[in-house]
mmCIF file of C-alpha atoms in Angstrom:
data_model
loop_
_atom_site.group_PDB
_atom_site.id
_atom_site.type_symbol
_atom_site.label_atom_id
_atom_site.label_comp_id
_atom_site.label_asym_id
_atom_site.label_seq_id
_atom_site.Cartn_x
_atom_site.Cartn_y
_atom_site.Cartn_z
ATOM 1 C CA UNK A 15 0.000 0.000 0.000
ATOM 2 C CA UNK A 16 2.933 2.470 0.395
ATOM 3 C CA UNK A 17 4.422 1.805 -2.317
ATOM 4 C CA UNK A 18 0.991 2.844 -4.168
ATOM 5 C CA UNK A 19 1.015 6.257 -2.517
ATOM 6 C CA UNK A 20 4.436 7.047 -3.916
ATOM 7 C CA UNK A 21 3.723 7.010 -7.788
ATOM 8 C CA UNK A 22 2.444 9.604 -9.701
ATOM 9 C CA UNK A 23 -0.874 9.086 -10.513
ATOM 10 C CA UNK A 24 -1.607 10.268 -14.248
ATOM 11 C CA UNK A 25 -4.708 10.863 -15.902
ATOM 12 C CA UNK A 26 -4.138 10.606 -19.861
ATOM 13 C CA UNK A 27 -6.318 12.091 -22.873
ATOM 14 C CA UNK A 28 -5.729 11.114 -26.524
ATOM 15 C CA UNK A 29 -8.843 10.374 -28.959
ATOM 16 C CA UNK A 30 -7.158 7.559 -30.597
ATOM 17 C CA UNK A 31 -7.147 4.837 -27.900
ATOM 18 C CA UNK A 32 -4.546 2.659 -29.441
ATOM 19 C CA UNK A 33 -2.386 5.836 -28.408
ATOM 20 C CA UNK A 34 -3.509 5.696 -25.150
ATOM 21 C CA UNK A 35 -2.872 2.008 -24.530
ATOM 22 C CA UNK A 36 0.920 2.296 -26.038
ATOM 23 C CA UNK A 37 1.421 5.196 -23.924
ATOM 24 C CA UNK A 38 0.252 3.435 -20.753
ATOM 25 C CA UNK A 39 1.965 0.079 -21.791
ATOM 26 C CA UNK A 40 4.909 2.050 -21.889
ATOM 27 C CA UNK A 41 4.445 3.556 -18.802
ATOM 28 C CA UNK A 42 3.562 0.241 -16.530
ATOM 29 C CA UNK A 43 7.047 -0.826 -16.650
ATOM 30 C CA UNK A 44 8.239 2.155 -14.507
ATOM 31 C CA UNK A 45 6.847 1.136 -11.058
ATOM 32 C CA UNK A 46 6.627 5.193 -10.018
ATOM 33 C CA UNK A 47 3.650 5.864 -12.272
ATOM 34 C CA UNK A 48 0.286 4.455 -13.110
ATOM 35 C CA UNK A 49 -2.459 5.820 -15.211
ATOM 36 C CA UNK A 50 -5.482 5.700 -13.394
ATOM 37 C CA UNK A 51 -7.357 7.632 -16.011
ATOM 38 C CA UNK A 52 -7.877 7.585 -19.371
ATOM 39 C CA UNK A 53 -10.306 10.493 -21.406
ATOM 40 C CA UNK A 54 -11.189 10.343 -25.017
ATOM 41 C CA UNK A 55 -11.946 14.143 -25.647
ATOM 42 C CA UNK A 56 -10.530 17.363 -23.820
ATOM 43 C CA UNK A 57 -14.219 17.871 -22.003
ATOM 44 C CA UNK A 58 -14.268 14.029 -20.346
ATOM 45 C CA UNK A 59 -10.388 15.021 -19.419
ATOM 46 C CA UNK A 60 -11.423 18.309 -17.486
ATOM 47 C CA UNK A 61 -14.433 17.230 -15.774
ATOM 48 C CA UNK A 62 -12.091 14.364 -14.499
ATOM 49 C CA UNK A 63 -9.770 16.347 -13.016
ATOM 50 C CA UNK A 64 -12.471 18.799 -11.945
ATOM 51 C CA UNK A 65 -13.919 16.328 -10.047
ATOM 52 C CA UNK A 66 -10.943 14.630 -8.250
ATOM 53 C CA UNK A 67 -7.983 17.294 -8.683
ATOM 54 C CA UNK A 68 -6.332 16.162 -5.542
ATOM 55 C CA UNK A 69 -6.118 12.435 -7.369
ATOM 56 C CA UNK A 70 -3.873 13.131 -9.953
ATOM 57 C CA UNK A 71 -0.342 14.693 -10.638
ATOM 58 C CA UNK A 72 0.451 14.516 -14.115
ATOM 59 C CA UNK A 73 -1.849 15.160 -17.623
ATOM 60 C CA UNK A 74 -0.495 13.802 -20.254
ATOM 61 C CA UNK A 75 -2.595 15.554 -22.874
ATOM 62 C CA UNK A 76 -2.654 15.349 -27.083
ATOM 63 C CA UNK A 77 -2.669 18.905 -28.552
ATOM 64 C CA UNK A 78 -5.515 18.298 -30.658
ATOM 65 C CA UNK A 79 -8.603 16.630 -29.729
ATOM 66 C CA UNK A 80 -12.369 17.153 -30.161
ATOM 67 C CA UNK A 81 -14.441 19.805 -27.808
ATOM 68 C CA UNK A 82 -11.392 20.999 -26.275
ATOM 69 C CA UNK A 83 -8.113 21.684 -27.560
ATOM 70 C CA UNK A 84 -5.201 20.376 -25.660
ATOM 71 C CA UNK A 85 -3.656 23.830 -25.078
ATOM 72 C CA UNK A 86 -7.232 25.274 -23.760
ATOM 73 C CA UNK A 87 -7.320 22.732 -21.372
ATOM 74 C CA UNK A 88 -3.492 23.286 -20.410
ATOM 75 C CA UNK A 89 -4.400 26.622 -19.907
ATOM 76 C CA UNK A 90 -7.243 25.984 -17.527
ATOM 77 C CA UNK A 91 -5.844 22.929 -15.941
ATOM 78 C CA UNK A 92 -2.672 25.390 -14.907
ATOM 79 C CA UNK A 93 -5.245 28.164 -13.792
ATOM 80 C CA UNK A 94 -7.591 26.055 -11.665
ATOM 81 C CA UNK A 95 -5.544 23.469 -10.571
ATOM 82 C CA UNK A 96 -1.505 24.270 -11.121
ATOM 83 C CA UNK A 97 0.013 21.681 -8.855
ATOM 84 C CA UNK A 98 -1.282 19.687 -11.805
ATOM 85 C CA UNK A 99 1.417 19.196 -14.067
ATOM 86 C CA UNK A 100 0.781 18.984 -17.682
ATOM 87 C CA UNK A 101 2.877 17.203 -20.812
ATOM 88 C CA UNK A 102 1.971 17.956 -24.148
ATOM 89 C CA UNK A 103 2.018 14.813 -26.203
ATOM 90 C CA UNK A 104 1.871 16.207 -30.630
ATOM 91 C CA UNK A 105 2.294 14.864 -33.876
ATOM 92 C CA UNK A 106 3.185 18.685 -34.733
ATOM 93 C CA UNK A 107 6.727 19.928 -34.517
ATOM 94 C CA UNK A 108 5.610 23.514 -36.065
ATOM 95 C CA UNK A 109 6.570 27.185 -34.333
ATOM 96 C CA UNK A 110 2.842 27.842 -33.973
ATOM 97 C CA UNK A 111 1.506 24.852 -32.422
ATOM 98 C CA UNK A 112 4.880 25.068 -29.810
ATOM 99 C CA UNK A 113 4.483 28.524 -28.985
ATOM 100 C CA UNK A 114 0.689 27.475 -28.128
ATOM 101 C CA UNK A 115 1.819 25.004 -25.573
ATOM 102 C CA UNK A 116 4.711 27.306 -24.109
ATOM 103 C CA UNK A 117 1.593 30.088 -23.763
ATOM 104 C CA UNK A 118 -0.285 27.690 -22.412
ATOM 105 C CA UNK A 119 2.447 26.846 -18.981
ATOM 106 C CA UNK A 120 2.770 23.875 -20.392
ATOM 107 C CA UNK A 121 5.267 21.568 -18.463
ATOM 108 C CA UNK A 122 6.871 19.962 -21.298
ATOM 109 C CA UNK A 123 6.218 19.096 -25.258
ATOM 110 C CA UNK A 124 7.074 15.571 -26.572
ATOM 111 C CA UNK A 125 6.822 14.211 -30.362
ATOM 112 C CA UNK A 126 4.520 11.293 -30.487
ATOM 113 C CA UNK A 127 7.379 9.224 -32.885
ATOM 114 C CA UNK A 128 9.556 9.349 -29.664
ATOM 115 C CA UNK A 129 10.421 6.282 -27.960
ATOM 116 C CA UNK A 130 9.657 4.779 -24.371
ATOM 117 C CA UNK A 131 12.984 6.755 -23.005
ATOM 118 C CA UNK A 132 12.451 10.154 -24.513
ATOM 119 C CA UNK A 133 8.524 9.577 -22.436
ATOM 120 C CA UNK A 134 10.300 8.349 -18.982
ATOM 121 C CA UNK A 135 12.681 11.538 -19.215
ATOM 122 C CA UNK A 136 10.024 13.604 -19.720
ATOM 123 C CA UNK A 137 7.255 12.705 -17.013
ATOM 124 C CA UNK A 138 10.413 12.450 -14.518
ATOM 125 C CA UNK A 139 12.300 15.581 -15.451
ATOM 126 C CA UNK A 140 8.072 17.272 -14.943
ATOM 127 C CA UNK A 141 7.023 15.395 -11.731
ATOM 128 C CA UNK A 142 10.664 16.520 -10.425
ATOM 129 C CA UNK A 143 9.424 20.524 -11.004
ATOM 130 C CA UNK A 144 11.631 20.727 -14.649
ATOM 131 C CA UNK A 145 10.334 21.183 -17.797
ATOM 132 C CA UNK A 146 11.269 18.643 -20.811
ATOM 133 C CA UNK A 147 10.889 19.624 -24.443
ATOM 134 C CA UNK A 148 12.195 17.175 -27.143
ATOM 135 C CA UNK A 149 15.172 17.782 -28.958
ATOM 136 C CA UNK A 150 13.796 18.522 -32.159
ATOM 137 C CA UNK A 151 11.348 21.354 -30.118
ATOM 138 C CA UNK A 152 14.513 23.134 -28.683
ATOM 139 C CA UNK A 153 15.491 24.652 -31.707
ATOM 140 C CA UNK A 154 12.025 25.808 -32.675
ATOM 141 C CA UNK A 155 11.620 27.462 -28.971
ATOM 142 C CA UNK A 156 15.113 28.618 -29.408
ATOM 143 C CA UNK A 157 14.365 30.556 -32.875
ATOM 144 C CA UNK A 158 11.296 31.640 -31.761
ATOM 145 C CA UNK A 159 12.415 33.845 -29.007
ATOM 146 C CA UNK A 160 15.526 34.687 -30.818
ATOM 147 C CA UNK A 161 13.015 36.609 -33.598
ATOM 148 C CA UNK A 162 11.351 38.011 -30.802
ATOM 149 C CA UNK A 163 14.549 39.411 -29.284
ATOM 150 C CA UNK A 164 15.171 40.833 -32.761
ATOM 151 C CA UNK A 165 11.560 42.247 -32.716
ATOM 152 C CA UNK A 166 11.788 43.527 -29.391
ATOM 153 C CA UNK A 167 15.398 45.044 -30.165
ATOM 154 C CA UNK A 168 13.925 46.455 -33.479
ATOM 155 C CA UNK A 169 11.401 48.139 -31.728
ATOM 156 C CA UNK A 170 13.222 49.697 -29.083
ATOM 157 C CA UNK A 171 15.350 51.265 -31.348
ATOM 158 C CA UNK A 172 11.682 53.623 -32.705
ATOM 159 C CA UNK A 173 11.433 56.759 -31.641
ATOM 160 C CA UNK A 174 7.471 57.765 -30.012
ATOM 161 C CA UNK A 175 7.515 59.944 -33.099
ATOM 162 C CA UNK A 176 7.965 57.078 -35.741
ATOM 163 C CA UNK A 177 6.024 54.276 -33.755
ATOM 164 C CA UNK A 178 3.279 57.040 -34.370
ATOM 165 C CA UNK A 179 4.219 56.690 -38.113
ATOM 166 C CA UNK A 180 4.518 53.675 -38.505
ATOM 167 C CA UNK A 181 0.877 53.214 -36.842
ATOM 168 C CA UNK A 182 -0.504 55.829 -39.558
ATOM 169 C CA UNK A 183 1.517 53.761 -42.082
ATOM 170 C CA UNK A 184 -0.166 50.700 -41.451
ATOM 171 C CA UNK A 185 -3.792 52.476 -41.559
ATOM 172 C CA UNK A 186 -2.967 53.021 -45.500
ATOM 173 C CA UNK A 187 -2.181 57.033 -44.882
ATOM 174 C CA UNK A 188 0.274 58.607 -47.695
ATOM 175 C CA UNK A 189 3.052 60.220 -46.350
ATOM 176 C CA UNK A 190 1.198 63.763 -47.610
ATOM 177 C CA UNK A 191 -1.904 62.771 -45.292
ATOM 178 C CA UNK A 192 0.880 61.521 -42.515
ATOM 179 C CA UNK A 193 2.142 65.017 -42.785
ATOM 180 C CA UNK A 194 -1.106 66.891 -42.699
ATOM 181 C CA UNK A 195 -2.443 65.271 -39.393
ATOM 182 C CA UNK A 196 0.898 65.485 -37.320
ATOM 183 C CA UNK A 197 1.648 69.097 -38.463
ATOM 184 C CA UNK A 198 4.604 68.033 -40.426
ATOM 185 C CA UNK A 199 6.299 68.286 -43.715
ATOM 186 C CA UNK A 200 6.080 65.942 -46.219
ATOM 187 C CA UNK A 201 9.876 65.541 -46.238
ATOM 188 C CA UNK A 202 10.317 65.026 -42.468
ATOM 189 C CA UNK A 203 7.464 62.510 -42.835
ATOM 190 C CA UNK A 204 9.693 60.621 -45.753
ATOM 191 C CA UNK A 205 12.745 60.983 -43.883
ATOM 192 C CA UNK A 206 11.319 58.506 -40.607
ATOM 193 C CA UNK A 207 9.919 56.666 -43.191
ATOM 194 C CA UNK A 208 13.410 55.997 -44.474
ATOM 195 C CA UNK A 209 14.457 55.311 -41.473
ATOM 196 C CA UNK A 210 11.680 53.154 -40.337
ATOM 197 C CA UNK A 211 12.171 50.838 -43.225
ATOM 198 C CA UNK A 212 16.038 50.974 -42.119
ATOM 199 C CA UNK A 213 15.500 49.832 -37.915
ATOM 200 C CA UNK A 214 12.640 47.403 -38.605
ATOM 201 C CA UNK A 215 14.691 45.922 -41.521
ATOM 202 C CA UNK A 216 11.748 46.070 -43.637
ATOM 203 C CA UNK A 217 11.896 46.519 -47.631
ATOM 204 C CA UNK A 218 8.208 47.610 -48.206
ATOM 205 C CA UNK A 219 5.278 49.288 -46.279
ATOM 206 C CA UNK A 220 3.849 45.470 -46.563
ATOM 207 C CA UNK A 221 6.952 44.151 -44.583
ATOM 208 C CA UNK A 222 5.953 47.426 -42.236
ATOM 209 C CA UNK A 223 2.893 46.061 -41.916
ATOM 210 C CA UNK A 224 3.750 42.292 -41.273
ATOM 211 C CA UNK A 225 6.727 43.576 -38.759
ATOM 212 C CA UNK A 226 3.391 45.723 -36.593
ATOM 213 C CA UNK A 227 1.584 42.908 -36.250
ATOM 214 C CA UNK A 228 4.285 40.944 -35.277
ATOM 215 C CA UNK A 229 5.180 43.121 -32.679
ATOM 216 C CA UNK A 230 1.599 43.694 -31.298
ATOM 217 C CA UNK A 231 1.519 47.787 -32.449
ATOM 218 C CA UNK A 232 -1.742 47.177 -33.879
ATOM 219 C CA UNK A 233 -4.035 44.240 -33.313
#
């Protein structure tokens, strides 16, 4: 009976069920865990845990799944009940779907084509408070925040004056109607164009566009 009080007790959600029974075949062999849930859609997962939060440790969660996604369910899980830990389980290696799971406070993002070790590593380096991402997520989170620093960098280096341009750029204003509502000249309006284009590293007012949106000056 003590020795059943020290595993982790994991409640696991995939909507293909032979998924779910490799995953937990994989998992019996290590005598520190035991699934002793199993969900079919994001919904069934949540009202589990909603119902018993105090009887499990770990999620082990697919990112997409019917009703609920698997990051909207992170995202509550870690909002309602965050000594809950949570590991993303994807087919998807993409920037978008990672930076989805990193928003959501995910504990840790694993390929589905991994093997048996790469799943161990993870739930232990989690239930141990670390985070785990595979190795062939590193470099995605790694270039994703690297562009970000860029961004961030990029925008630092505006002035008030030509974030205020840039902002009228975006709305489709020529540089004449720029000039008319900010009580400028034409010229002075061209030249923070110019060097707009320059400290963004932008080649177009599209690119100006694309770089705002990026870096959340206009919605």
């Amino acid at each position: 009976l003590q020795m059943e009080q020290t595993k982790i007790i994991i409640l696991l959600a995939d909507d293909h069920q032979m998924m779910i029974d490799g995953v937990k075949d994989m998992l019996s062999k290590d005598p520190g865990y035991i699934v002793t849930a199993e969900a079919n859609n994001r919904q069934m997962a949540y009202e589990m845990l909603a119902a018993s939060p105090g009887n499990f440790q770990l999620l082990l969660t697919d990112i997409s799944m019917p009703l609920l996604s698997g990051t909207q369910l992170c995202r509550m899980v870690k909002d309602q009940f965050p000594h809950i830990q949570v590991l993303i389980l994807s087919m998807y290696n993409n920037a978008t779907a990672v930076q989805e799971a990193i928003f959501a406070e995910a504990d840790g993002y694993i390929l589905k084509n991994e093997g048996r070790d790469e799943l161990l590593k993870a739930v232990h380096r989690i239930t141990n408070g670390g985070n785990y991402f595979s190795q062939d997520i590193v470099p995605i989170i790694y270039n994703q925040y690297h562009k970000q620093k860029i961004q961030d960098e990029q925008i630092s280096h505006l002035s008030a004056r030509e974030k205020e341009i840039l902002g009228l750029i975006v709305k489709e204003l020529t540089s004449e109607e720029i000039a008319e509502k900010l009580f400028i000249s034409k010229k002075t309006v061209d030249n923070h164009r110019a060097n707009i284009l320059v400290k963004t590293q932008c080649r177009s007012t599209i690119g100006l566009v694309k770089f705002a949106i990026k870096s959340g000056l206009i919605e």
